[in-house]
Each structure stands twice: as C-alpha cells, then as structure tokens.
C-alpha cells in the first residue's frame, strides 16, 4: 500500500492529534471550500492506515487537514488521497516538514515543530540546513516557547507582534502573568499593546525587574543565568545595567543572604535576641522555622559595633536595655533597645503569650519532623521487607480504606454516609470498620469502574475491562459490537465498489 493513490470516504479519515498545525482561519477555510465546490480537491491529502479490530481499516491524516476540512464543508463524500505506511515518528516528521514549508505558518507552530525535532535528537544546525533558516531565526522561534498561554493566544490572534512576544519571553512566568493582567488583558489607559518591542522591554524592566548591582548577595550564578538581561545577547540584544527577570529567584537569594548575615551576628552575639517591626516579616517566618524566637519591637534599635561597652552591659544587666539583632531591614545589624526597666503587666502577658506560641510551634515542629522522617523511611523499604509475612487483617482494612478514599462523592454516599463534600478520613475509616461483604464488593467494583477512562482502541487493558463487563452482563458488548460492525460493513461495501471501479478503469487504459 506504499504511496497508493485512492479516493477515500471522508468519514473514514480521522485527524492526527500530533499535527503541528493547530489553527485554521475560518474565512480562508470558507474560501477554499467555495473553490473546491467548483474545481474539486486539486492536491491529494496524505493519510496512513490506522486499523482497529472492531472497525477494520481506517485512516489518519498526515498532511492536508485544511483541504480535508474544506472538502467536508463543501459537501464532498470522497477525497483524493495518497496512502503511505508510516510510523508515528515518521508521520509527525512528514507533517512538520509539510507544515514548515507553508508561507503562512504561524511563529508558535514553527517553535513547537522545532522543539519536537530537537527533542528527537536533531541539532540547531540540522534545522537550519533542512528548512533554510539562520541560527538566529531558529533560536528566536525557540524563545517564543517561554511565553505564557495568554500571550500565545494574543500572538496567534495577531494582537501582539513577534518582536513584542520575543521581548515578553525574556521574563519569568510571574512577571508575564502580572504584565498581562495589568497592561494587556484590557485596552485601558495603561495598555501596552501599542508599544514597540524596545519600549516594551524597557517598560517591563522599569516596572517589574531589579538591577543586580543594587543587591549584595553573590552573583556568580547570575553570570550564566538566562534570566539575567546581560545574557539576552544570545538571542536578541539586551543592553544597559544587568537586571534579573526572575523575581522569585531574586527575592530568594536576597532573603538567604540577609538570613545568613543575621545568623552570623547571632553566633557572634549569642546573648542577643532577634527583633523585627512586624509579625508578617518574611525573615521572621524563616527564622522561626529554624527554631529561633523573633520578637516584635515598634521602633528601630540603636546600631552598635561588635564590642558591647561596659555602660551598655550594665544597662542590659539591670533590665533597661536589650541586645538585639535587627532583621526587619534589608541590612540586618547588631544593636540595642532601651526600655524603662521593669516590665509592665501588659508586657508580661505578651511575653507569656509569646512563650506559649513558641511552645506550640515547637510541638508542631516535633510532629512535622516525626511524620516526615517516618514517611521517608517507609518509602525506602526494600522488596524483601515488603514481601515478608502474610497480609494482616489491619493491612486489608488499610487497603480498603484507600479504595474508599478513591471513590467519588456519589459512590461514597451509597455506603450509607452523608456529607456535604467528600468523606473525611475518619468517616472513611469508620465505614471500613463496619463494612458488609456486599459493600466490599461494591467498593472494589467502583474502583474498577473508575479506572476505565477514555479508551478508544482495543488493547490488553481494554480486553480486561470487556471481560469484566461480560462477567456482569453478557448482553452489553455484543449489542454494541453488532451496531458498529454494520456501519463498518456498509462503508466497506462502498470502498470495495469504488476500488473495483478504479481498477477497472486502469485496466481499460492499459488495453
């Protein structure tokens, strides 16, 4: 059947989900349909056989989906086609090659196609030679893969230009999300739709990014990071001071650096307490995770050097001053806080509450670390350990508990429980403890049913499910099979008749 030309029933052809072409202009499709009504399909589509046990031979589109769609719109029953024997990889490769040779191929379709071929082992140089593109062009298209779904839709719709999309792709997902919501989702006064590429890049840098030289942490990793603007020259020209486009990474490095300074100061001055101005300070949360107490103070401590003077030491000892490591600012420092001496009743109550909160957090840490370590130990159990001994009654109950938790709300309700949302763990366990043999069978069968999924091909797993259906009701499958077998036989009769006509015509020509 290699490269065989035939006329195929349009309904016997299915689309290829791997087709690199995803968009079809409705107006252009309508114009092509009108043309086909007059002159027919001039260039055959390319298909490959896709046999199934139930329905006999069917076909999958490889090239020509636009012609196939337009022919169907024009009311054609048959379409000229070339049948080729192709593997999945070969079919995608042929479709990509045909698609990239179009004049109207979209930039994102090119990018997706280039990525597919690169993932299959081809090099940038291979793509340049195969499609007659420069390395700059291919790398530029690949950069488009970094834009968000919202901007992909805008680019496909022509609402932003390729050059704008190239600049947008330089920024991380968080910045792209905020940029889209604030400046592209609506055509308000602050819209950036009409900015040229250079102006757009500068506006994003000013609004969403940070100049790296203003930060004190080690920037060694930034020298080769693709989110550093000085590295954009690999694709398009970035200029000016180096900025970071990944705000989450920047804030993490900044926080880690500042925490390192604070912990170093605490090691140098173990008698000092950590202080901040607000309870929602990020460094407060990080330090408390590590088991440190962080106190709240409404003012700024006095900054001092590394040495505590005798006068200050005396104030600390008589309670009129406290040594402090201030973590609220971007630059943690060692200092002291002056007080009025004796604590007020309110201050005492606050101190007790702080200590109680600290104890509660310590208890939470104990539970979290215990659960985490036990979980990790269980995951590392070897096959020999898990295979030893017979299955216990408790293990059977635990397995049944897992199966109950996998049921959907409607299935759970039929076990006799009533809840507004899904069953809680406690309710599921109670159901397992009081379950009847009939309910056990029901739970297992519901789990089988939930595993059926969206199967369209006859394979080993499908056969297992079919056997299960037959064990429950032997009439279901034969009725369905008979219905579609009749459809197939009618279509086959038409195809066989058409083939016979073509072969007869060819034979007449040869005489």
GROMACS .gro file of C-alpha atoms in nm:
model
  511
    1UNK     CA    1   0.000   0.000   0.000
    2UNK     CA    2   0.309   0.226  -0.023
    3UNK     CA    3   0.222   0.562  -0.188
    4UNK     CA    4  -0.108   0.430  -0.326
    5UNK     CA    5  -0.345   0.686  -0.479
    6UNK     CA    6  -0.714   0.632  -0.398
    7UNK     CA    7  -1.040   0.815  -0.335
    8UNK     CA    8  -1.141   0.777   0.031
    9UNK     CA    9  -1.470   0.827   0.211
   10UNK     CA   10  -1.419   1.149   0.408
   11UNK     CA   11  -1.586   0.995   0.714
   12UNK     CA   12  -1.326   0.717   0.723
   13UNK     CA   13  -1.047   0.967   0.792
   14UNK     CA   14  -0.959   1.100   1.135
   15UNK     CA   15  -0.739   1.394   1.227
   16UNK     CA   16  -0.391   1.350   1.367
   17UNK     CA   17  -0.365   1.493   1.722
   18UNK     CA   18   0.009   1.540   1.662
   19UNK     CA   19  -0.048   1.766   1.360
   20UNK     CA   20   0.179   2.070   1.417
   21UNK     CA   21  -0.084   2.295   1.259
   22UNK     CA   22  -0.333   2.390   1.529
   23UNK     CA   23  -0.505   2.698   1.386
   24UNK     CA   24  -0.725   2.739   1.076
   25UNK     CA   25  -0.851   3.078   0.958
   26UNK     CA   26  -1.231   3.036   0.922
   27UNK     CA   27  -1.250   3.291   0.640
   28UNK     CA   28  -0.968   3.130   0.439
   29UNK     CA   29  -1.120   2.788   0.504
   30UNK     CA   30  -1.453   2.908   0.369
   31UNK     CA   31  -1.286   3.049   0.055
   32UNK     CA   32  -1.108   2.719  -0.006
   33UNK     CA   33  -1.437   2.533   0.042
   34UNK     CA   34  -1.604   2.753  -0.221
   35UNK     CA   35  -1.318   2.682  -0.461
   36UNK     CA   36  -1.343   2.306  -0.402
   37UNK     CA   37  -1.714   2.315  -0.488
   38UNK     CA   38  -1.614   2.442  -0.834
   39UNK     CA   39  -1.287   2.264  -0.920
   40UNK     CA   40  -1.261   1.989  -0.658
   41UNK     CA   41  -0.954   1.899  -0.449
   42UNK     CA   42  -0.655   1.950  -0.679
   43UNK     CA   43  -0.382   1.817  -0.450
   44UNK     CA   44  -0.436   1.481  -0.273
   45UNK     CA   45  -0.411   1.465   0.104
   46UNK     CA   46  -0.170   1.218   0.266
   47UNK     CA   47  -0.300   0.956   0.509
   48UNK     CA   48  -0.173   0.642   0.675
   49UNK     CA   49  -0.363   0.323   0.767
   50UNK     CA   50  -0.495   0.304   1.121
   51UNK     CA   51  -0.650  -0.044   1.160
   52UNK     CA   52  -0.863  -0.148   1.457
   53UNK     CA   53  -1.008  -0.488   1.538
   54UNK     CA   54  -1.368  -0.365   1.562
   55UNK     CA   55  -1.394  -0.138   1.263
   56UNK     CA   56  -1.141  -0.267   1.010
   57UNK     CA   57  -0.911  -0.027   0.828
   58UNK     CA   58  -0.938   0.343   0.893
   59UNK     CA   59  -0.704   0.629   0.810
   60UNK     CA   60  -0.530   0.908   0.994
   61UNK     CA   61  -0.442   1.239   0.830
   62UNK     CA   62  -0.073   1.308   0.785
   63UNK     CA   63  -0.084   1.613   0.555
   64UNK     CA   64  -0.373   1.818   0.421
   65UNK     CA   65  -0.604   1.875   0.717
   66UNK     CA   66  -0.704   2.215   0.579
   67UNK     CA   67  -0.806   2.058   0.242
   68UNK     CA   68  -0.988   1.778   0.425
   69UNK     CA   69  -1.185   2.026   0.641
   70UNK     CA   70  -1.271   2.242   0.340
   71UNK     CA   71  -1.381   1.937   0.136
   72UNK     CA   72  -1.613   1.830   0.418
   73UNK     CA   73  -1.756   2.186   0.433
   74UNK     CA   74  -1.812   2.169   0.056
   75UNK     CA   75  -2.020   1.854   0.099
   76UNK     CA   76  -1.780   1.612  -0.075
   77UNK     CA   77  -1.828   1.247   0.013
   78UNK     CA   78  -1.485   1.138  -0.109
   79UNK     CA   79  -1.143   1.299  -0.128
   80UNK     CA   80  -0.830   1.208  -0.329
   81UNK     CA   81  -0.560   1.071  -0.102
   82UNK     CA   82  -0.219   0.909  -0.106
   83UNK     CA   83  -0.187   0.623   0.143
   84UNK     CA   84   0.157   0.580   0.298
   85UNK     CA   85   0.282   0.327   0.551
   86UNK     CA   86   0.433   0.546   0.824
   87UNK     CA   87   0.529   0.501   1.188
   88UNK     CA   88   0.417   0.758   1.445
   89UNK     CA   89   0.754   0.937   1.431
   90UNK     CA   90   0.763   0.930   1.051
   91UNK     CA   91   0.408   1.067   1.029
   92UNK     CA   92   0.488   1.359   1.258
   93UNK     CA   93   0.813   1.427   1.072
   94UNK     CA   94   0.634   1.438   0.734
   95UNK     CA   95   0.359   1.662   0.878
   96UNK     CA   96   0.613   1.901   1.030
   97UNK     CA   97   0.813   1.924   0.708
   98UNK     CA   98   0.499   1.996   0.504
   99UNK     CA   99   0.374   2.247   0.760
  100UNK     CA  100   0.702   2.441   0.786
  101UNK     CA  101   0.716   2.480   0.408
  102UNK     CA  102   0.388   2.676   0.411
  103UNK     CA  103   0.409   3.050   0.361
  104UNK     CA  104   0.151   3.123   0.632
  105UNK     CA  105   0.291   2.901   0.910
  106UNK     CA  106   0.247   3.072   1.249
  107UNK     CA  107   0.552   3.154   1.464
  108UNK     CA  108   0.429   2.935   1.751
  109UNK     CA  109   0.369   2.640   1.520
  110UNK     CA  110   0.726   2.682   1.398
  111UNK     CA  111   0.852   2.697   1.756
  112UNK     CA  112   0.662   2.384   1.859
  113UNK     CA  113   0.784   2.199   1.549
  114UNK     CA  114   1.148   2.299   1.605
  115UNK     CA  115   1.124   2.184   1.967
  116UNK     CA  116   0.980   1.847   1.863
  117UNK     CA  117   1.265   1.789   1.618
  118UNK     CA  118   1.529   1.899   1.870
  119UNK     CA  119   1.380   1.664   2.130
  120UNK     CA  120   1.411   1.385   1.870
  121UNK     CA  121   1.788   1.443   1.852
  122UNK     CA  122   1.830   1.690   1.568
  123UNK     CA  123   2.062   1.987   1.619
  124UNK     CA  124   2.012   2.357   1.553
  125UNK     CA  125   2.248   2.320   1.256
  126UNK     CA  126   2.033   2.034   1.121
  127UNK     CA  127   1.721   2.252   1.134
  128UNK     CA  128   1.896   2.545   0.967
  129UNK     CA  129   2.009   2.328   0.676
  130UNK     CA  130   1.680   2.142   0.643
  131UNK     CA  131   1.450   2.445   0.635
  132UNK     CA  132   1.685   2.713   0.504
  133UNK     CA  133   1.674   2.924   0.822
  134UNK     CA  134   1.951   3.105   1.009
  135UNK     CA  135   2.058   3.001   1.358
  136UNK     CA  136   1.934   3.338   1.487
  137UNK     CA  137   1.592   3.267   1.334
  138UNK     CA  138   1.561   2.917   1.484
  139UNK     CA  139   1.678   3.028   1.829
  140UNK     CA  140   1.442   3.322   1.815
  141UNK     CA  141   1.146   3.098   1.741
  142UNK     CA  142   1.250   2.863   2.024
  143UNK     CA  143   1.250   3.158   2.264
  144UNK     CA  144   0.877   3.201   2.194
  145UNK     CA  145   0.812   2.876   2.382
  146UNK     CA  146   0.868   3.071   2.704
  147UNK     CA  147   0.565   3.299   2.665
  148UNK     CA  148   0.254   3.226   2.872
  149UNK     CA  149  -0.069   3.079   2.735
  150UNK     CA  150  -0.235   3.422   2.746
  151UNK     CA  151   0.036   3.577   2.531
  152UNK     CA  152   0.037   3.271   2.300
  153UNK     CA  153  -0.331   3.338   2.229
  154UNK     CA  154  -0.260   3.706   2.165
  155UNK     CA  155   0.024   3.622   1.925
  156UNK     CA  156  -0.190   3.368   1.738
  157UNK     CA  157  -0.468   3.627   1.709
  158UNK     CA  158  -0.228   3.895   1.583
  159UNK     CA  159  -0.289   4.115   1.889
  160UNK     CA  160   0.085   4.137   1.962
  161UNK     CA  161   0.375   4.123   1.718
  162UNK     CA  162   0.651   3.862   1.703
  163UNK     CA  163   0.905   4.121   1.818
  164UNK     CA  164   0.686   4.208   2.119
  165UNK     CA  165   0.648   3.836   2.201
  166UNK     CA  166   1.027   3.793   2.181
  167UNK     CA  167   1.073   4.062   2.446
  168UNK     CA  168   0.794   3.920   2.666
  169UNK     CA  169   0.960   3.577   2.651
  170UNK     CA  170   1.265   3.715   2.831
  171UNK     CA  171   1.071   3.741   3.158
  172UNK     CA  172   0.958   3.470   3.400
  173UNK     CA  173   0.602   3.339   3.433
  174UNK     CA  174   0.523   3.555   3.738
  175UNK     CA  175   0.620   3.878   3.563
  176UNK     CA  176   0.436   3.773   3.246
  177UNK     CA  177   0.122   3.699   3.448
  178UNK     CA  178   0.124   4.038   3.620
  179UNK     CA  179   0.213   4.219   3.297
  180UNK     CA  180  -0.076   4.054   3.113
  181UNK     CA  181  -0.336   4.131   3.382
  182UNK     CA  182  -0.223   4.492   3.430
  183UNK     CA  183  -0.137   4.601   3.075
  184UNK     CA  184  -0.271   4.357   2.812
  185UNK     CA  185  -0.593   4.194   2.933
  186UNK     CA  186  -0.794   4.512   2.867
  187UNK     CA  187  -0.748   4.815   2.641
  188UNK     CA  188  -0.732   5.068   2.926
  189UNK     CA  189  -0.531   5.389   2.950
  190UNK     CA  190  -0.235   5.190   3.086
  191UNK     CA  191  -0.236   4.941   2.798
  192UNK     CA  192   0.100   4.842   2.647
  193UNK     CA  193  -0.044   4.695   2.325
  194UNK     CA  194   0.094   4.973   2.104
  195UNK     CA  195   0.448   4.990   2.245
  196UNK     CA  196   0.724   4.886   2.007
  197UNK     CA  197   0.949   4.598   2.115
  198UNK     CA  198   1.230   4.814   2.258
  199UNK     CA  199   0.992   5.041   2.450
  200UNK     CA  200   0.803   4.737   2.582
  201UNK     CA  201   1.123   4.577   2.711
  202UNK     CA  202   1.231   4.899   2.885
  203UNK     CA  203   0.886   4.942   3.042
  204UNK     CA  204   0.890   4.588   3.182
  205UNK     CA  205   1.242   4.631   3.321
  206UNK     CA  206   1.143   4.955   3.492
  207UNK     CA  207   0.819   4.813   3.633
  208UNK     CA  208   0.895   4.452   3.722
  209UNK     CA  209   1.268   4.378   3.736
  210UNK     CA  210   1.560   4.465   3.960
  211UNK     CA  211   1.911   4.595   3.881
  212UNK     CA  212   2.150   4.330   4.015
  213UNK     CA  213   2.427   4.569   4.123
  214UNK     CA  214   2.195   4.708   4.390
  215UNK     CA  215   2.198   4.371   4.573
  216UNK     CA  216   2.480   4.244   4.795
  217UNK     CA  217   2.446   3.866   4.754
  218UNK     CA  218   2.698   3.670   4.546
  219UNK     CA  219   2.602   3.699   4.179
  220UNK     CA  220   2.821   3.419   4.045
  221UNK     CA  221   2.521   3.212   3.936
  222UNK     CA  222   2.369   3.516   3.765
  223UNK     CA  223   2.658   3.537   3.517
  224UNK     CA  224   2.525   3.239   3.321
  225UNK     CA  225   2.154   3.260   3.412
  226UNK     CA  226   1.916   3.302   3.114
  227UNK     CA  227   1.704   3.537   3.329
  228UNK     CA  228   1.991   3.784   3.357
  229UNK     CA  229   1.943   4.057   3.096
  230UNK     CA  230   2.311   4.070   3.003
  231UNK     CA  231   2.278   3.717   2.863
  232UNK     CA  232   1.998   3.811   2.622
  233UNK     CA  233   2.255   3.886   2.351
  234UNK     CA  234   2.247   3.512   2.280
  235UNK     CA  235   1.908   3.570   2.120
  236UNK     CA  236   1.833   3.937   2.077
  237UNK     CA  237   2.016   4.245   2.208
  238UNK     CA  238   1.987   4.328   2.573
  239UNK     CA  239   2.173   4.641   2.688
  240UNK     CA  240   2.222   4.865   2.990
  241UNK     CA  241   2.269   4.752   3.352
  242UNK     CA  242   2.224   4.381   3.422
  243UNK     CA  243   1.876   4.312   3.561
  244UNK     CA  244   1.704   4.000   3.692
  245UNK     CA  245   1.384   3.886   3.520
  246UNK     CA  246   1.310   3.609   3.776
  247UNK     CA  247   1.173   3.800   4.074
  248UNK     CA  248   1.109   3.489   4.285
  249UNK     CA  249   1.472   3.376   4.248
  250UNK     CA  250   1.598   3.727   4.319
  251UNK     CA  251   1.393   3.756   4.639
  252UNK     CA  252   1.505   3.409   4.750
  253UNK     CA  253   1.874   3.494   4.705
  254UNK     CA  254   1.824   3.829   4.879
  255UNK     CA  255   1.643   3.663   5.172
  256UNK     CA  256   1.904   3.386   5.204
  257UNK     CA  257   2.183   3.643   5.207
  258UNK     CA  258   2.014   3.855   5.475
  259UNK     CA  259   1.935   3.547   5.687
  260UNK     CA  260   2.298   3.444   5.661
  261UNK     CA  261   2.407   3.784   5.795
  262UNK     CA  262   2.153   3.764   6.080
  263UNK     CA  263   2.261   3.413   6.183
  264UNK     CA  264   2.627   3.514   6.169
  265UNK     CA  265   2.553   3.807   6.402
  266UNK     CA  266   2.362   3.576   6.637
  267UNK     CA  267   2.660   3.342   6.650
  268UNK     CA  268   2.887   3.636   6.736
  269UNK     CA  269   2.642   3.766   6.999
  270UNK     CA  270   2.451   3.465   7.141
  271UNK     CA  271   2.305   3.679   7.421
  272UNK     CA  272   2.118   3.898   7.167
  273UNK     CA  273   1.759   3.829   7.058
  274UNK     CA  274   1.619   3.860   6.706
  275UNK     CA  275   1.383   4.157   6.660
  276UNK     CA  276   1.163   4.285   6.378
  277UNK     CA  277   0.898   4.554   6.343
  278UNK     CA  278   0.606   4.349   6.207
  279UNK     CA  279   0.478   3.996   6.266
  280UNK     CA  280   0.447   3.929   5.890
  281UNK     CA  281   0.817   3.992   5.821
  282UNK     CA  282   0.937   3.710   5.583
  283UNK     CA  283   1.268   3.671   5.768
  284UNK     CA  284   1.076   3.624   6.094
  285UNK     CA  285   0.892   3.327   5.943
  286UNK     CA  286   1.215   3.176   5.809
  287UNK     CA  287   1.397   3.210   6.142
  288UNK     CA  288   1.104   3.062   6.335
  289UNK     CA  289   1.104   2.761   6.101
  290UNK     CA  290   1.461   2.702   6.216
  291UNK     CA  291   1.353   2.717   6.581
  292UNK     CA  292   1.457   3.075   6.662
  293UNK     CA  293   1.240   3.322   6.852
  294UNK     CA  294   1.183   3.659   6.684
  295UNK     CA  295   1.041   3.941   6.897
  296UNK     CA  296   0.838   4.241   6.785
  297UNK     CA  297   0.957   4.596   6.858
  298UNK     CA  298   0.784   4.911   6.723
  299UNK     CA  299   1.100   5.122   6.682
  300UNK     CA  300   1.447   5.090   6.533
  301UNK     CA  301   1.726   4.965   6.765
  302UNK     CA  302   2.040   5.171   6.811
  303UNK     CA  303   2.318   5.034   6.590
  304UNK     CA  304   2.649   4.950   6.764
  305UNK     CA  305   2.978   4.791   6.664
  306UNK     CA  306   3.097   4.445   6.754
  307UNK     CA  307   3.202   4.543   7.109
  308UNK     CA  308   2.948   4.595   7.390
  309UNK     CA  309   3.064   4.878   7.617
  310UNK     CA  310   3.067   4.847   7.996
  311UNK     CA  311   2.793   5.108   8.020
  312UNK     CA  312   2.565   4.916   7.782
  313UNK     CA  313   2.647   4.587   7.954
  314UNK     CA  314   2.536   4.744   8.283
  315UNK     CA  315   2.205   4.856   8.128
  316UNK     CA  316   2.146   4.507   7.993
  317UNK     CA  317   2.211   4.353   8.335
  318UNK     CA  318   1.971   4.587   8.517
  319UNK     CA  319   1.698   4.543   8.251
  320UNK     CA  320   1.697   4.891   8.098
  321UNK     CA  321   1.834   4.770   7.762
  322UNK     CA  322   1.817   4.458   7.545
  323UNK     CA  323   2.075   4.346   7.292
  324UNK     CA  324   1.911   4.299   6.953
  325UNK     CA  325   1.979   4.161   6.607
  326UNK     CA  326   1.751   4.366   6.385
  327UNK     CA  327   1.617   4.164   6.089
  328UNK     CA  328   1.342   4.396   5.967
  329UNK     CA  329   1.567   4.598   5.736
  330UNK     CA  330   1.737   4.475   5.419
  331UNK     CA  331   2.067   4.502   5.605
  332UNK     CA  332   2.045   4.312   5.940
  333UNK     CA  333   2.257   4.468   6.214
  334UNK     CA  334   2.357   4.432   6.581
  335UNK     CA  335   2.227   4.691   6.825
  336UNK     CA  336   2.031   4.750   7.143
  337UNK     CA  337   1.684   4.858   7.255
  338UNK     CA  338   1.636   5.088   7.553
  339UNK     CA  339   1.342   5.014   7.787
  340UNK     CA  340   1.201   5.166   8.105
  341UNK     CA  341   1.332   4.888   8.323
  342UNK     CA  342   1.059   4.686   8.496
  343UNK     CA  343   0.815   4.512   8.265
  344UNK     CA  344   0.452   4.621   8.275
  345UNK     CA  345   0.165   4.378   8.333
  346UNK     CA  346   0.081   4.402   7.962
  347UNK     CA  347   0.441   4.328   7.862
  348UNK     CA  348   0.447   4.030   8.098
  349UNK     CA  349   0.125   3.894   7.947
  350UNK     CA  350   0.266   3.942   7.599
  351UNK     CA  351   0.586   3.762   7.696
  352UNK     CA  352   0.386   3.467   7.834
  353UNK     CA  353   0.179   3.455   7.515
  354UNK     CA  354   0.494   3.466   7.302
  355UNK     CA  355   0.646   3.179   7.500
  356UNK     CA  356   0.324   2.977   7.471
  357UNK     CA  357   0.318   3.039   7.096
  358UNK     CA  358   0.680   2.932   7.075
  359UNK     CA  359   0.598   2.611   7.266
  360UNK     CA  360   0.308   2.539   7.030
  361UNK     CA  361   0.534   2.590   6.731
  362UNK     CA  362   0.797   2.361   6.883
  363UNK     CA  363   0.528   2.095   6.923
  364UNK     CA  364   0.427   2.140   6.558
  365UNK     CA  365   0.791   2.105   6.452
  366UNK     CA  366   0.819   1.783   6.653
  367UNK     CA  367   0.514   1.637   6.476
  368UNK     CA  368   0.619   1.758   6.130
  369UNK     CA  369   0.972   1.620   6.157
  370UNK     CA  370   0.849   1.288   6.302
  371UNK     CA  371   0.595   1.238   6.023
  372UNK     CA  372   0.847   1.343   5.758
  373UNK     CA  373   1.120   1.106   5.876
  374UNK     CA  374   0.883   0.809   5.919
  375UNK     CA  375   0.738   0.873   5.572
  376UNK     CA  376   1.085   0.885   5.416
  377UNK     CA  377   1.184   0.564   5.597
  378UNK     CA  378   0.873   0.382   5.470
  379UNK     CA  379   0.942   0.491   5.112
  380UNK     CA  380   1.290   0.337   5.133
  381UNK     CA  381   1.165  -0.010   5.236
  382UNK     CA  382   1.310  -0.277   5.006
  383UNK     CA  383   1.118  -0.554   4.826
  384UNK     CA  384   1.230  -0.821   5.074
  385UNK     CA  385   1.090  -0.625   5.369
  386UNK     CA  386   0.757  -0.559   5.195
  387UNK     CA  387   0.727  -0.924   5.082
  388UNK     CA  388   0.788  -1.078   5.424
  389UNK     CA  389   0.491  -1.235   5.606
  390UNK     CA  390   0.126  -1.280   5.517
  391UNK     CA  391  -0.110  -0.988   5.466
  392UNK     CA  392  -0.256  -0.893   5.804
  393UNK     CA  393  -0.618  -0.806   5.877
  394UNK     CA  394  -0.513  -0.448   5.952
  395UNK     CA  395  -0.335  -0.423   5.615
  396UNK     CA  396  -0.651  -0.547   5.443
  397UNK     CA  397  -0.854  -0.281   5.624
  398UNK     CA  398  -0.598  -0.014   5.533
  399UNK     CA  399  -0.612  -0.118   5.166
  400UNK     CA  400  -0.992  -0.100   5.175
  401UNK     CA  401  -0.965   0.245   5.338
  402UNK     CA  402  -0.750   0.364   5.043
  403UNK     CA  403  -1.005   0.224   4.796
  404UNK     CA  404  -1.288   0.407   4.978
  405UNK     CA  405  -1.094   0.735   4.964
  406UNK     CA  406  -1.062   0.686   4.586
  407UNK     CA  407  -1.441   0.680   4.540
  408UNK     CA  408  -1.619   0.992   4.421
  409UNK     CA  409  -1.880   1.165   4.639
  410UNK     CA  410  -2.178   0.990   4.481
  411UNK     CA  411  -2.015   0.649   4.524
  412UNK     CA  412  -1.921   0.726   4.886
  413UNK     CA  413  -2.276   0.831   4.972
  414UNK     CA  414  -2.407   0.487   4.876
  415UNK     CA  415  -2.201   0.341   5.159
  416UNK     CA  416  -2.451   0.500   5.397
  417UNK     CA  417  -2.259   0.814   5.494
  418UNK     CA  418  -2.397   1.163   5.443
  419UNK     CA  419  -2.167   1.462   5.399
  420UNK     CA  420  -2.175   1.797   5.221
  421UNK     CA  421  -1.846   1.744   5.041
  422UNK     CA  422  -1.619   1.440   5.022
  423UNK     CA  423  -1.587   1.187   5.302
  424UNK     CA  424  -1.329   1.271   5.569
  425UNK     CA  425  -1.053   1.026   5.661
  426UNK     CA  426  -1.229   0.948   5.989
  427UNK     CA  427  -1.561   0.881   5.812
  428UNK     CA  428  -1.387   0.659   5.557
  429UNK     CA  429  -1.217   0.456   5.832
  430UNK     CA  430  -1.543   0.417   6.025
  431UNK     CA  431  -1.710   0.296   5.704
  432UNK     CA  432  -1.433   0.037   5.656
  433UNK     CA  433  -1.466  -0.087   6.015
  434UNK     CA  434  -1.839  -0.153   5.968
  435UNK     CA  435  -1.847  -0.260   5.605
  436UNK     CA  436  -2.055  -0.559   5.487
  437UNK     CA  437  -1.939  -0.819   5.229
  438UNK     CA  438  -2.177  -0.663   4.974
  439UNK     CA  439  -2.026  -0.319   5.036
  440UNK     CA  440  -1.673  -0.460   4.997
  441UNK     CA  441  -1.772  -0.592   4.654
  442UNK     CA  442  -1.929  -0.253   4.573
  443UNK     CA  443  -1.609  -0.066   4.671
  444UNK     CA  444  -1.391  -0.289   4.453
  445UNK     CA  445  -1.625  -0.262   4.154
  446UNK     CA  446  -1.645   0.117   4.181
  447UNK     CA  447  -1.265   0.131   4.171
  448UNK     CA  448  -1.264  -0.089   3.861
  449UNK     CA  449  -1.524   0.140   3.703
  450UNK     CA  450  -1.317   0.450   3.787
  451UNK     CA  451  -1.018   0.302   3.604
  452UNK     CA  452  -1.198   0.254   3.272
  453UNK     CA  453  -1.102   0.601   3.146
  454UNK     CA  454  -1.134   0.722   2.787
  455UNK     CA  455  -1.025   0.421   2.583
  456UNK     CA  456  -1.073   0.427   2.206
  457UNK     CA  457  -0.852   0.135   2.100
  458UNK     CA  458  -0.877  -0.234   2.169
  459UNK     CA  459  -0.572  -0.328   2.375
  460UNK     CA  460  -0.487  -0.560   2.662
  461UNK     CA  461  -0.627  -0.328   2.930
  462UNK     CA  462  -0.947  -0.275   2.731
  463UNK     CA  463  -0.989  -0.652   2.694
  464UNK     CA  464  -0.965  -0.689   3.071
  465UNK     CA  465  -1.243  -0.436   3.120
  466UNK     CA  466  -1.452  -0.603   2.847
  467UNK     CA  467  -1.413  -0.937   3.029
  468UNK     CA  468  -1.532  -0.769   3.348
  469UNK     CA  469  -1.836  -0.620   3.170
  470UNK     CA  470  -1.919  -0.965   3.029
  471UNK     CA  471  -1.898  -1.113   3.377
  472UNK     CA  472  -2.163  -0.862   3.491
  473UNK     CA  473  -2.389  -0.856   3.181
  474UNK     CA  474  -2.318  -1.063   2.869
  475UNK     CA  475  -2.563  -0.868   2.650
  476UNK     CA  476  -2.392  -0.525   2.652
  477UNK     CA  477  -2.082  -0.580   2.436
  478UNK     CA  478  -2.239  -0.798   2.161
  479UNK     CA  479  -2.513  -0.537   2.104
  480UNK     CA  480  -2.260  -0.253   2.069
  481UNK     CA  481  -2.026  -0.459   1.851
  482UNK     CA  482  -2.312  -0.554   1.617
  483UNK     CA  483  -2.420  -0.190   1.577
  484UNK     CA  484  -2.076  -0.068   1.469
  485UNK     CA  485  -1.998  -0.381   1.266
  486UNK     CA  486  -2.299  -0.299   1.047
  487UNK     CA  487  -2.173   0.058   0.998
  488UNK     CA  488  -1.830  -0.072   0.903
  489UNK     CA  489  -1.966  -0.327   0.653
  490UNK     CA  490  -2.174  -0.061   0.477
  491UNK     CA  491  -1.869   0.165   0.445
  492UNK     CA  492  -1.650  -0.125   0.331
  493UNK     CA  493  -1.900  -0.215   0.060
  494UNK     CA  494  -1.879   0.139  -0.079
  495UNK     CA  495  -1.499   0.141  -0.064
  496UNK     CA  496  -1.470  -0.200  -0.233
  497UNK     CA  497  -1.703  -0.086  -0.510
  498UNK     CA  498  -1.502   0.232  -0.562
  499UNK     CA  499  -1.175   0.037  -0.572
  500UNK     CA  500  -1.323  -0.202  -0.828
  501UNK     CA  501  -1.425   0.094  -1.046
  502UNK     CA  502  -1.075   0.245  -1.033
  503UNK     CA  503  -0.906  -0.087  -1.108
  504UNK     CA  504  -1.143  -0.147  -1.400
  505UNK     CA  505  -1.070   0.199  -1.538
  506UNK     CA  506  -0.695   0.142  -1.505
  507UNK     CA  507  -0.729  -0.193  -1.681
  508UNK     CA  508  -0.919  -0.032  -1.968
  509UNK     CA  509  -0.643   0.226  -2.008
  510UNK     CA  510  -0.383  -0.049  -2.035
  511UNK     CA  511  -0.556  -0.224  -2.325
   0.00000   0.00000   0.00000
